[in-house]
Amino acid sequence: MEYRFSSRVSQLKSSAVRDILKLTQGKDMISFAGGLPAEEMFPVQAVREAADRVLLAGPSALQYGLTEGYIPLREHLCSRMAVKGMAVTPEEMILTTGSQQAIDLLVGVLTEPGDTILVEKPTYLASLQVFALHGLNVIAADSDENGIIPEVAEELIRKHKPRLLYAVPTFGNPTGRVWSLERRKRMLALCKQYEMLIIEDDPYGDIKFNAKDHFPTLFSLEGAAKDGSVIYTSTFSKTVAPALRTGWAIGDSRVIRMVAKAKQAADLHSSTMDQQILSQLLSHFDLDAHITSISKEYGDRMLEMHGLLQKAALPDLKWVMPKGGMFIWVELPEGLDAEALLRNAVQKGVAFVPGSSFYADNPMRNTARLNYSHNKGERTVQGIARLIEAIGEFTVRS
Ligand SMILES: Cc1ncc(COP(=O)(O)O)c(C=O)c1O
């Protein structure tokens, strides 16, 4: 049988992270590749108690549910959003199967194949896969330590007339960067001026290392969902557990209704059981205290990795210490191809994601993303030692 696949999927590159994760399984491999939270920080006991309460209350969690999501969880999330300056009603919110599905559904309802989308360079790999699957042209604006560069973005907007901006303004993946307030305001104004909608993806905003830091979301700067140009999405994946596959999107109710229509076609609704567990969890568990302790732990792990990189004192190894999130973005010596380095590193028992995966075009090949949330202590020490050895060998050879 010859299987004919659509041109959109045929062109789809499989995720480098998934390929690397396959390579790293079952060996003495230390992986800084996946964006995995620390398993030992999962609130297992609280989730177990929440699941018990859900099932003791009767069979409803095992039934089909609303496409828009379990109402008590939406109400609870609305209160949490309001505290962050993002007051919305449950009709302006939809629960999704992770924020990944929110990105996919939003792109599906807001674009036609052949449309153009503007992103930051570099950007989240799996969002690039979504854009490819929907047949979009992706244009990428350069960014620096303060985020996307508005002047570059404006030039691209004028030339390519994109329909949407996709942005991760706080602790971006892969760079960990935070957009400055000035750039947030400037990009909002630009998108309004050129009538573009913004998908603001914010899975990491809560994981900040200095509790006093405040990085207002684009959505909060705009002020309201109604008639707004920002559709915001976030997730419980990084703050509770990714296996519960629950994210949410908020925005103008007309957009949310359209997303619900698309979601019906995609999967009817996300898991009722997971949503009810989360709803119980939010009622009986101090999620904010939990987020504080994860953030403290990840901050310590980041400092550990940062310290080891510093100690290695390799010339031409550059990175900016992140203020939150899960990744250190490393610039390797000029001319070093991180994909080739990865093959050598994997032989030595350490994995990372080569930076090229995060570029829509013209990748900076001498870049790498290191995750610090998943490993700690001796494993981080060993992993960085192996990585430094691999880089050292490459630098000598070239
Ligand atoms: C920037 C970004 N957006 C979205 C997601 C998807 O998260 P989930 O679908 O688990 O909510 C991730 C996951 O790593 C991410 O890094």
mmCIF file of C-alpha atoms and ligand atoms in Angstrom:
data_model
loop_
_atom_site.group_PDB
_atom_site.id
_atom_site.type_symbol
_atom_site.label_atom_id
_atom_site.label_comp_id
_atom_site.label_asym_id
_atom_site.label_seq_id
_atom_site.Cartn_x
_atom_site.Cartn_y
_atom_site.Cartn_z
ATOM 1 C CA MET A 1 0.000 0.000 0.000
ATOM 2 C CA GLU A 2 1.318 3.408 -0.842
ATOM 3 C CA TYR A 3 0.286 5.982 1.722
ATOM 4 C CA ARG A 4 -0.072 9.494 0.441
ATOM 5 C CA PHE A 5 0.371 12.110 3.124
ATOM 6 C CA SER A 6 -0.640 15.731 2.867
ATOM 7 C CA SER A 7 2.083 18.112 1.772
ATOM 8 C CA ARG A 8 1.778 19.946 5.108
ATOM 9 C CA VAL A 9 2.671 16.872 7.169
ATOM 10 C CA SER A 10 5.232 15.617 4.683
ATOM 11 C CA GLN A 11 7.194 18.814 5.191
ATOM 12 C CA LEU A 12 6.901 18.614 8.957
ATOM 13 C CA LYS A 13 10.226 18.071 10.665
ATOM 14 C CA SER A 14 9.993 15.767 13.630
ATOM 15 C CA SER A 15 10.824 17.585 16.843
ATOM 16 C CA ALA A 16 14.552 17.501 17.548
ATOM 17 C CA VAL A 17 13.750 17.325 21.253
ATOM 18 C CA ARG A 18 11.639 14.182 20.810
ATOM 19 C CA ASP A 19 14.347 12.602 18.641
ATOM 20 C CA ILE A 20 16.954 13.393 21.259
ATOM 21 C CA LEU A 21 14.752 12.080 24.052
ATOM 22 C CA LYS A 22 14.518 8.793 22.127
ATOM 23 C CA LEU A 23 18.315 8.683 21.944
ATOM 24 C CA THR A 24 18.628 9.332 25.639
ATOM 25 C CA GLN A 25 16.331 6.633 26.908
ATOM 26 C CA GLY A 26 17.603 3.644 28.877
ATOM 27 C CA LYS A 27 21.249 4.740 28.957
ATOM 28 C CA ASP A 28 23.426 6.465 31.493
ATOM 29 C CA MET A 29 22.493 9.651 29.744
ATOM 30 C CA ILE A 30 22.200 12.965 31.521
ATOM 31 C CA SER A 31 19.688 15.001 29.607
ATOM 32 C CA PHE A 32 19.503 18.768 29.659
ATOM 33 C CA ALA A 33 17.315 18.473 26.545
ATOM 34 C CA GLY A 34 13.626 18.206 27.481
ATOM 35 C CA GLY A 35 11.732 21.013 29.176
ATOM 36 C CA LEU A 36 10.852 18.625 31.961
ATOM 37 C CA PRO A 37 9.805 19.771 35.412
ATOM 38 C CA ALA A 38 11.402 18.075 38.436
ATOM 39 C CA GLU A 39 9.397 14.951 39.207
ATOM 40 C CA GLU A 40 10.302 15.050 42.886
ATOM 41 C CA MET A 41 8.494 18.413 43.070
ATOM 42 C CA PHE A 42 5.176 17.053 41.742
ATOM 43 C CA PRO A 43 2.497 17.375 44.451
ATOM 44 C CA VAL A 44 1.763 13.632 44.299
ATOM 45 C CA GLN A 45 -0.005 13.360 47.640
ATOM 46 C CA ALA A 46 -2.218 16.384 46.981
ATOM 47 C CA VAL A 47 -3.133 15.081 43.497
ATOM 48 C CA ARG A 48 -3.953 11.683 45.013
ATOM 49 C CA GLU A 49 -6.216 13.248 47.625
ATOM 50 C CA ALA A 50 -7.857 15.425 44.977
ATOM 51 C CA ALA A 51 -8.469 12.359 42.754
ATOM 52 C CA ASP A 52 -9.953 10.488 45.723
ATOM 53 C CA ARG A 53 -12.323 13.340 46.446
ATOM 54 C CA VAL A 54 -13.342 13.532 42.789
ATOM 55 C CA LEU A 55 -14.174 9.827 42.573
ATOM 56 C CA LEU A 56 -15.815 9.648 46.001
ATOM 57 C CA ALA A 57 -18.158 12.430 44.905
ATOM 58 C CA GLY A 58 -19.658 10.150 42.223
ATOM 59 C CA PRO A 59 -19.242 9.153 38.586
ATOM 60 C CA SER A 60 -19.495 12.601 36.929
ATOM 61 C CA ALA A 61 -15.735 12.907 36.391
ATOM 62 C CA LEU A 62 -15.915 9.861 34.121
ATOM 63 C CA GLN A 63 -18.643 11.355 31.930
ATOM 64 C CA TYR A 64 -18.331 13.534 28.814
ATOM 65 C CA GLY A 65 -18.027 17.210 29.690
ATOM 66 C CA LEU A 66 -18.361 20.697 28.247
ATOM 67 C CA THR A 67 -16.132 21.624 25.330
ATOM 68 C CA GLU A 68 -15.237 24.903 27.067
ATOM 69 C CA GLY A 69 -14.168 22.983 30.189
ATOM 70 C CA TYR A 70 -15.311 22.247 33.745
ATOM 71 C CA ILE A 71 -17.068 25.363 35.036
ATOM 72 C CA PRO A 72 -15.745 25.360 38.653
ATOM 73 C CA LEU A 73 -12.178 25.138 37.351
ATOM 74 C CA ARG A 74 -12.786 27.968 34.908
ATOM 75 C CA GLU A 75 -14.253 30.072 37.721
ATOM 76 C CA HIS A 76 -11.289 29.361 39.942
ATOM 77 C CA LEU A 77 -8.880 30.228 37.136
ATOM 78 C CA CYS A 78 -10.772 33.460 36.449
ATOM 79 C CA SER A 79 -10.070 34.525 40.056
ATOM 80 C CA ARG A 80 -6.399 33.668 39.659
ATOM 81 C CA MET A 81 -6.215 35.611 36.380
ATOM 82 C CA ALA A 82 -7.916 38.628 37.985
ATOM 83 C CA VAL A 83 -5.157 38.805 40.618
ATOM 84 C CA LYS A 84 -2.673 39.158 37.752
ATOM 85 C CA GLY A 85 -4.602 42.020 36.190
ATOM 86 C CA MET A 86 -6.348 39.784 33.651
ATOM 87 C CA ALA A 87 -9.966 39.857 34.765
ATOM 88 C CA VAL A 88 -12.130 37.688 32.485
ATOM 89 C CA THR A 89 -15.453 35.889 32.730
ATOM 90 C CA PRO A 90 -15.757 32.104 32.265
ATOM 91 C CA GLU A 91 -17.218 32.842 28.789
ATOM 92 C CA GLU A 92 -13.915 34.491 27.905
ATOM 93 C CA MET A 93 -11.956 31.350 28.828
ATOM 94 C CA ILE A 94 -11.614 27.858 27.406
ATOM 95 C CA LEU A 95 -9.751 24.911 28.917
ATOM 96 C CA THR A 96 -7.545 23.018 26.484
ATOM 97 C CA THR A 97 -5.401 19.903 26.355
ATOM 98 C CA GLY A 98 -2.269 21.762 27.417
ATOM 99 C CA SER A 99 -1.425 25.200 26.080
ATOM 100 C CA GLN A 100 -0.063 23.385 23.040
ATOM 101 C CA GLN A 101 -3.639 22.701 21.950
ATOM 102 C CA ALA A 102 -4.593 26.310 22.616
ATOM 103 C CA ILE A 103 -1.871 27.466 20.204
ATOM 104 C CA ASP A 104 -2.998 24.946 17.597
ATOM 105 C CA LEU A 105 -6.699 25.828 17.851
ATOM 106 C CA LEU A 106 -6.054 29.573 17.886
ATOM 107 C CA VAL A 107 -3.895 29.383 14.796
ATOM 108 C CA GLY A 108 -6.542 27.195 13.167
ATOM 109 C CA VAL A 109 -9.366 29.666 13.734
ATOM 110 C CA LEU A 110 -7.401 32.864 13.098
ATOM 111 C CA THR A 111 -5.469 32.056 9.912
ATOM 112 C CA GLU A 112 -5.760 30.634 6.410
ATOM 113 C CA PRO A 113 -3.031 28.476 4.862
ATOM 114 C CA GLY A 114 -0.565 30.836 3.195
ATOM 115 C CA ASP A 115 -1.007 33.561 5.821
ATOM 116 C CA THR A 116 2.059 34.959 7.548
ATOM 117 C CA ILE A 117 2.834 34.849 11.250
ATOM 118 C CA LEU A 118 5.482 36.894 13.031
ATOM 119 C CA VAL A 119 7.573 35.301 15.785
ATOM 120 C CA GLU A 120 10.593 36.173 17.861
ATOM 121 C CA LYS A 121 13.924 34.741 16.793
ATOM 122 C CA PRO A 122 14.487 32.145 18.224
ATOM 123 C CA THR A 123 11.132 30.780 19.411
ATOM 124 C CA TYR A 124 9.352 27.728 20.828
ATOM 125 C CA LEU A 125 9.992 24.748 18.610
ATOM 126 C CA ALA A 126 6.571 23.083 18.873
ATOM 127 C CA SER A 127 4.849 26.345 17.937
ATOM 128 C CA LEU A 128 6.872 26.336 14.711
ATOM 129 C CA GLN A 129 5.512 22.837 14.070
ATOM 130 C CA VAL A 130 1.951 24.092 14.566
ATOM 131 C CA PHE A 131 2.529 26.948 12.114
ATOM 132 C CA ALA A 132 3.944 24.520 9.534
ATOM 133 C CA LEU A 133 0.997 22.179 9.959
ATOM 134 C CA HIS A 134 -1.387 25.063 9.280
ATOM 135 C CA GLY A 135 0.532 26.045 6.159
ATOM 136 C CA LEU A 136 1.707 29.429 7.490
ATOM 137 C CA ASN A 137 4.707 31.445 6.353
ATOM 138 C CA VAL A 138 6.776 32.242 9.391
ATOM 139 C CA ILE A 139 8.817 35.429 9.628
ATOM 140 C CA ALA A 140 11.106 35.944 12.599
ATOM 141 C CA ALA A 141 12.292 39.221 14.121
ATOM 142 C CA ASP A 142 15.631 39.383 15.911
ATOM 143 C CA SER A 143 15.688 39.727 19.661
ATOM 144 C CA ASP A 144 18.241 40.639 22.309
ATOM 145 C CA GLU A 145 18.401 40.515 26.132
ATOM 146 C CA ASN A 146 15.348 42.806 26.282
ATOM 147 C CA GLY A 147 13.232 40.717 23.938
ATOM 148 C CA ILE A 148 12.018 41.171 20.390
ATOM 149 C CA ILE A 149 13.422 44.269 18.669
ATOM 150 C CA PRO A 150 10.413 46.440 17.692
ATOM 151 C CA GLU A 151 12.208 48.283 14.871
ATOM 152 C CA VAL A 152 13.093 44.988 13.193
ATOM 153 C CA ALA A 153 9.569 43.684 13.813
ATOM 154 C CA GLU A 154 8.013 46.791 12.258
ATOM 155 C CA GLU A 155 10.094 46.492 9.131
ATOM 156 C CA LEU A 156 9.000 42.874 8.738
ATOM 157 C CA ILE A 157 5.370 43.783 9.440
ATOM 158 C CA ARG A 158 5.416 46.455 6.735
ATOM 159 C CA LYS A 159 6.962 44.093 4.229
ATOM 160 C CA HIS A 160 5.061 40.852 4.933
ATOM 161 C CA LYS A 161 1.776 42.022 6.506
ATOM 162 C CA PRO A 162 1.496 39.171 9.013
ATOM 163 C CA ARG A 163 -1.893 38.329 10.470
ATOM 164 C CA LEU A 164 -0.626 37.313 13.881
ATOM 165 C CA LEU A 165 2.222 37.733 16.330
ATOM 166 C CA TYR A 166 3.109 34.676 18.424
ATOM 167 C CA ALA A 167 5.092 35.665 21.506
ATOM 168 C CA VAL A 168 6.497 34.210 24.740
ATOM 169 C CA PRO A 169 7.425 37.519 26.404
ATOM 170 C CA THR A 170 8.277 36.157 29.869
ATOM 171 C CA PHE A 171 11.082 33.610 30.307
ATOM 172 C CA GLY A 172 10.902 32.590 26.676
ATOM 173 C CA ASN A 173 11.613 29.140 25.397
ATOM 174 C CA PRO A 174 14.435 28.627 24.422
ATOM 175 C CA THR A 175 16.186 31.814 25.602
ATOM 176 C CA GLY A 176 14.714 32.466 29.058
ATOM 177 C CA ARG A 177 14.533 36.147 28.050
ATOM 178 C CA VAL A 178 12.072 38.676 29.418
ATOM 179 C CA TRP A 179 10.734 41.453 27.203
ATOM 180 C CA SER A 180 11.238 44.866 28.781
ATOM 181 C CA LEU A 181 8.132 46.869 29.665
ATOM 182 C CA GLU A 182 8.951 49.377 26.977
ATOM 183 C CA ARG A 183 9.135 46.688 24.291
ATOM 184 C CA ARG A 184 5.912 45.088 25.516
ATOM 185 C CA LYS A 185 4.128 48.407 25.129
ATOM 186 C CA ARG A 186 5.763 49.102 21.801
ATOM 187 C CA MET A 187 4.821 45.693 20.347
ATOM 188 C CA LEU A 188 1.248 46.085 21.589
ATOM 189 C CA ALA A 189 1.026 49.469 19.906
ATOM 190 C CA LEU A 190 2.555 48.122 16.691
ATOM 191 C CA CYS A 191 0.125 45.207 16.552
ATOM 192 C CA LYS A 192 -2.794 47.577 17.057
ATOM 193 C CA GLN A 193 -1.489 49.947 14.408
ATOM 194 C CA TYR A 194 -1.151 47.133 11.852
ATOM 195 C CA GLU A 195 -4.302 45.307 12.996
ATOM 196 C CA MET A 196 -2.573 42.145 14.051
ATOM 197 C CA LEU A 197 -3.727 39.802 16.773
ATOM 198 C CA ILE A 198 -1.277 38.523 19.357
ATOM 199 C CA ILE A 199 -1.100 35.008 20.783
ATOM 200 C CA GLU A 200 0.673 35.499 24.116
ATOM 201 C CA ASP A 201 2.003 32.164 25.349
ATOM 202 C CA ASP A 202 2.911 32.246 29.035
ATOM 203 C CA PRO A 203 3.738 28.815 30.468
ATOM 204 C CA TYR A 204 6.699 30.038 32.548
ATOM 205 C CA GLY A 205 5.601 33.433 33.922
ATOM 206 C CA ASP A 206 4.987 32.046 37.427
ATOM 207 C CA ILE A 207 8.435 30.427 37.688
ATOM 208 C CA LYS A 208 10.364 33.551 38.691
ATOM 209 C CA PHE A 209 13.430 33.552 40.901
ATOM 210 C CA ASN A 210 12.879 36.905 42.534
ATOM 211 C CA ALA A 211 9.363 37.106 43.958
ATOM 212 C CA LYS A 212 9.504 40.909 43.723
ATOM 213 C CA ASP A 213 9.948 40.874 39.953
ATOM 214 C CA HIS A 214 6.828 41.875 38.094
ATOM 215 C CA PHE A 215 6.531 41.420 34.356
ATOM 216 C CA PRO A 216 3.029 42.444 33.297
ATOM 217 C CA THR A 217 1.566 40.294 30.556
ATOM 218 C CA LEU A 218 0.665 41.871 27.215
ATOM 219 C CA PHE A 219 -2.924 40.899 27.990
ATOM 220 C CA SER A 220 -2.882 42.835 31.289
ATOM 221 C CA LEU A 221 -1.287 45.847 29.606
ATOM 222 C CA GLU A 222 -4.072 45.875 27.079
ATOM 223 C CA GLY A 223 -6.532 45.679 29.944
ATOM 224 C CA ALA A 224 -9.578 43.726 28.747
ATOM 225 C CA ALA A 225 -10.615 40.682 26.776
ATOM 226 C CA LYS A 226 -13.512 42.403 25.006
ATOM 227 C CA ASP A 227 -12.442 43.681 21.592
ATOM 228 C CA GLY A 228 -8.878 42.963 22.631
ATOM 229 C CA SER A 229 -5.976 42.173 20.356
ATOM 230 C CA VAL A 230 -4.297 39.743 22.775
ATOM 231 C CA ILE A 231 -5.334 36.129 23.282
ATOM 232 C CA TYR A 232 -3.422 34.750 26.253
ATOM 233 C CA THR A 233 -2.642 31.124 27.004
ATOM 234 C CA SER A 234 -1.078 29.395 29.981
ATOM 235 C CA THR A 235 -0.937 25.938 31.535
ATOM 236 C CA PHE A 236 -0.701 23.834 34.680
ATOM 237 C CA SER A 237 2.119 21.813 33.070
ATOM 238 C CA LYS A 238 4.960 23.696 34.731
ATOM 239 C CA THR A 239 3.284 24.561 38.034
ATOM 240 C CA VAL A 240 1.406 21.318 38.845
ATOM 241 C CA ALA A 241 2.162 18.496 36.377
ATOM 242 C CA PRO A 242 2.216 18.173 32.584
ATOM 243 C CA ALA A 243 0.433 14.794 32.622
ATOM 244 C CA LEU A 244 -2.780 16.511 33.703
ATOM 245 C CA ARG A 245 -2.715 18.073 30.216
ATOM 246 C CA THR A 246 -4.647 21.167 31.186
ATOM 247 C CA GLY A 247 -4.069 24.600 29.756
ATOM 248 C CA TRP A 248 -6.352 27.549 29.118
ATOM 249 C CA ALA A 249 -6.854 30.430 26.715
ATOM 250 C CA ILE A 250 -8.523 33.750 27.463
ATOM 251 C CA GLY A 251 -9.676 36.436 25.099
ATOM 252 C CA ASP A 252 -12.680 38.084 23.501
ATOM 253 C CA SER A 253 -15.684 35.750 23.853
ATOM 254 C CA ARG A 254 -16.168 35.670 20.057
ATOM 255 C CA VAL A 255 -12.682 34.198 19.626
ATOM 256 C CA ILE A 256 -13.216 31.767 22.513
ATOM 257 C CA ARG A 257 -16.525 30.588 20.996
ATOM 258 C CA MET A 258 -14.810 29.951 17.679
ATOM 259 C CA VAL A 259 -12.000 28.050 19.437
ATOM 260 C CA ALA A 260 -14.679 25.939 21.153
ATOM 261 C CA LYS A 261 -16.162 25.057 17.744
ATOM 262 C CA ALA A 262 -12.742 23.975 16.487
ATOM 263 C CA LYS A 263 -12.119 22.046 19.690
ATOM 264 C CA GLN A 264 -15.356 20.114 19.250
ATOM 265 C CA ALA A 265 -14.014 18.871 15.956
ATOM 266 C CA ALA A 266 -10.598 18.138 17.445
ATOM 267 C CA ASP A 267 -11.441 16.221 20.635
ATOM 268 C CA LEU A 268 -14.936 17.195 21.926
ATOM 269 C CA HIS A 269 -13.379 18.333 25.205
ATOM 270 C CA SER A 270 -10.297 17.827 27.354
ATOM 271 C CA SER A 271 -10.247 15.252 30.152
ATOM 272 C CA THR A 272 -13.075 15.845 32.633
ATOM 273 C CA MET A 273 -11.218 13.764 35.193
ATOM 274 C CA ASP A 274 -8.046 15.871 34.973
ATOM 275 C CA GLN A 275 -10.037 19.103 35.159
ATOM 276 C CA GLN A 276 -12.005 17.957 38.202
ATOM 277 C CA ILE A 277 -8.796 16.832 39.919
ATOM 278 C CA LEU A 278 -7.273 20.264 39.298
ATOM 279 C CA SER A 279 -10.416 21.956 40.538
ATOM 280 C CA GLN A 280 -10.271 19.954 43.787
ATOM 281 C CA LEU A 281 -6.554 20.627 44.045
ATOM 282 C CA LEU A 282 -7.061 24.385 43.772
ATOM 283 C CA SER A 283 -9.719 24.267 46.522
ATOM 284 C CA HIS A 284 -7.642 22.273 49.042
ATOM 285 C CA PHE A 285 -4.007 22.911 48.217
ATOM 286 C CA ASP A 286 -1.958 26.081 48.436
ATOM 287 C CA LEU A 287 -0.874 26.311 44.790
ATOM 288 C CA ASP A 288 0.825 29.675 45.309
ATOM 289 C CA ALA A 289 2.992 28.272 48.119
ATOM 290 C CA HIS A 290 3.813 25.328 45.840
ATOM 291 C CA ILE A 291 4.785 27.671 42.995
ATOM 292 C CA THR A 292 7.023 29.573 45.421
ATOM 293 C CA SER A 293 8.812 26.378 46.406
ATOM 294 C CA ILE A 294 9.255 25.171 42.815
ATOM 295 C CA SER A 295 10.586 28.592 41.835
ATOM 296 C CA LYS A 296 13.071 28.512 44.720
ATOM 297 C CA GLU A 297 14.227 25.007 43.767
ATOM 298 C CA TYR A 298 14.581 25.867 40.050
ATOM 299 C CA GLY A 299 16.390 29.073 40.964
ATOM 300 C CA ASP A 300 18.895 27.009 42.981
ATOM 301 C CA ARG A 301 19.293 24.534 40.119
ATOM 302 C CA MET A 302 19.834 27.366 37.655
ATOM 303 C CA LEU A 303 22.510 28.870 39.911
ATOM 304 C CA GLU A 304 24.186 25.491 40.186
ATOM 305 C CA MET A 305 24.370 25.081 36.401
ATOM 306 C CA HIS A 306 25.370 28.718 35.909
ATOM 307 C CA GLY A 307 28.159 28.305 38.492
ATOM 308 C CA LEU A 308 29.487 25.158 36.797
ATOM 309 C CA LEU A 309 29.547 26.857 33.403
ATOM 310 C CA GLN A 310 31.328 29.829 34.931
ATOM 311 C CA LYS A 311 33.874 27.607 36.646
ATOM 312 C CA ALA A 312 34.651 25.850 33.369
ATOM 313 C CA ALA A 313 35.769 29.282 32.098
ATOM 314 C CA LEU A 314 35.660 28.240 28.446
ATOM 315 C CA PRO A 315 36.545 31.185 26.268
ATOM 316 C CA ASP A 316 33.744 32.255 23.926
ATOM 317 C CA LEU A 317 31.001 30.512 25.875
ATOM 318 C CA LYS A 318 28.271 33.122 26.466
ATOM 319 C CA TRP A 319 24.940 33.119 28.237
ATOM 320 C CA VAL A 320 22.724 35.484 30.194
ATOM 321 C CA MET A 321 21.651 34.333 33.634
ATOM 322 C CA PRO A 322 17.861 33.787 33.438
ATOM 323 C CA LYS A 323 15.500 35.408 35.939
ATOM 324 C CA GLY A 324 13.000 32.551 35.707
ATOM 325 C CA GLY A 325 11.749 29.685 33.585
ATOM 326 C CA MET A 326 13.623 26.486 32.869
ATOM 327 C CA PHE A 327 16.402 27.164 30.381
ATOM 328 C CA ILE A 328 19.867 28.607 29.944
ATOM 329 C CA TRP A 329 20.529 29.635 26.350
ATOM 330 C CA VAL A 330 24.199 29.229 25.512
ATOM 331 C CA GLU A 331 26.167 30.746 22.684
ATOM 332 C CA LEU A 332 29.024 28.402 21.834
ATOM 333 C CA PRO A 333 32.316 29.426 20.267
ATOM 334 C CA GLU A 334 31.880 30.941 16.807
ATOM 335 C CA GLY A 335 31.855 28.346 14.032
ATOM 336 C CA LEU A 336 30.936 25.462 16.325
ATOM 337 C CA ASP A 337 27.889 23.584 15.010
ATOM 338 C CA ALA A 338 25.784 22.502 17.995
ATOM 339 C CA GLU A 339 24.163 19.657 16.027
ATOM 340 C CA ALA A 340 27.580 18.116 15.389
ATOM 341 C CA LEU A 341 28.535 18.788 19.004
ATOM 342 C CA LEU A 342 25.408 16.952 20.145
ATOM 343 C CA ARG A 343 26.529 13.731 18.429
ATOM 344 C CA ASN A 344 29.799 13.901 20.338
ATOM 345 C CA ALA A 345 28.073 14.890 23.582
ATOM 346 C CA VAL A 346 25.628 11.975 23.368
ATOM 347 C CA GLN A 347 28.610 9.601 23.043
ATOM 348 C CA LYS A 348 29.852 11.050 26.312
ATOM 349 C CA GLY A 349 26.461 10.647 27.964
ATOM 350 C CA VAL A 350 24.982 14.143 27.930
ATOM 351 C CA ALA A 351 22.229 15.639 25.768
ATOM 352 C CA PHE A 352 20.942 19.155 25.042
ATOM 353 C CA VAL A 353 18.913 20.750 22.269
ATOM 354 C CA PRO A 354 20.888 22.397 19.476
ATOM 355 C CA GLY A 355 19.659 25.946 19.053
ATOM 356 C CA SER A 356 18.993 25.577 15.321
ATOM 357 C CA SER A 357 15.717 23.780 16.154
ATOM 358 C CA PHE A 358 14.239 27.039 17.413
ATOM 359 C CA TYR A 359 14.737 29.088 14.272
ATOM 360 C CA ALA A 360 12.238 29.436 11.459
ATOM 361 C CA ASP A 361 15.116 30.365 9.146
ATOM 362 C CA ASN A 362 18.829 31.264 9.181
ATOM 363 C CA PRO A 363 19.647 29.487 12.443
ATOM 364 C CA MET A 364 22.532 30.498 14.663
ATOM 365 C CA ARG A 365 24.167 27.086 14.613
ATOM 366 C CA ASN A 366 26.478 27.771 17.556
ATOM 367 C CA THR A 367 23.682 27.900 20.122
ATOM 368 C CA ALA A 368 22.231 25.382 22.565
ATOM 369 C CA ARG A 369 19.389 25.179 25.063
ATOM 370 C CA LEU A 370 20.180 23.668 28.442
ATOM 371 C CA ASN A 371 17.361 22.705 30.790
ATOM 372 C CA TYR A 372 18.196 23.047 34.483
ATOM 373 C CA SER A 373 14.892 22.124 36.122
ATOM 374 C CA HIS A 374 15.094 18.360 35.702
ATOM 375 C CA ASN A 375 18.539 17.498 37.118
ATOM 376 C CA LYS A 376 20.417 18.609 40.187
ATOM 377 C CA GLY A 377 23.491 17.903 42.296
ATOM 378 C CA GLU A 378 25.858 15.216 41.074
ATOM 379 C CA ARG A 379 23.946 14.675 37.815
ATOM 380 C CA THR A 380 24.220 18.345 36.885
ATOM 381 C CA VAL A 381 27.907 18.368 37.858
ATOM 382 C CA GLN A 382 28.578 15.245 35.771
ATOM 383 C CA GLY A 383 26.461 16.423 32.851
ATOM 384 C CA ILE A 384 28.158 19.820 32.609
ATOM 385 C CA ALA A 385 31.592 18.177 32.957
ATOM 386 C CA ARG A 386 30.753 15.875 30.009
ATOM 387 C CA LEU A 387 29.444 18.806 27.976
ATOM 388 C CA ILE A 388 32.508 20.934 28.645
ATOM 389 C CA GLU A 389 34.729 18.015 27.652
ATOM 390 C CA ALA A 390 32.771 17.616 24.397
ATOM 391 C CA ILE A 391 33.036 21.345 23.628
ATOM 392 C CA GLY A 392 36.749 21.321 24.491
ATOM 393 C CA GLU A 393 37.429 18.507 22.003
ATOM 394 C CA PHE A 394 35.521 20.307 19.284
ATOM 395 C CA THR A 395 37.283 23.577 19.840
ATOM 396 C CA VAL A 396 40.676 21.869 19.636
ATOM 397 C CA ARG A 397 39.687 20.030 16.427
ATOM 398 C CA SER A 398 38.387 23.077 14.600
HETATM 399 C C1 LIG B 1 6.589 28.105 25.225
HETATM 400 C C2 LIG B 1 5.743 26.893 25.422
HETATM 401 N N1 LIG B 1 4.461 26.941 25.056
HETATM 402 C C3 LIG B 1 3.639 25.890 25.214
HETATM 403 C C4 LIG B 1 4.103 24.698 25.760
HETATM 404 C C5 LIG B 1 3.152 23.541 25.851
HETATM 405 O O1 LIG B 1 2.878 23.176 27.147
HETATM 406 P P1 LIG B 1 1.643 22.287 27.540
HETATM 407 O O2 LIG B 1 0.958 21.825 26.297
HETATM 408 O O3 LIG B 1 2.201 21.153 28.326
HETATM 409 O O4 LIG B 1 0.757 23.163 28.344
HETATM 410 C C6 LIG B 1 5.441 24.602 26.163
HETATM 411 C C7 LIG B 1 5.958 23.353 26.723
HETATM 412 O O5 LIG B 1 7.109 23.153 26.983
HETATM 413 C C8 LIG B 1 6.287 25.732 25.988
HETATM 414 O O6 LIG B 1 7.577 25.723 26.339
#
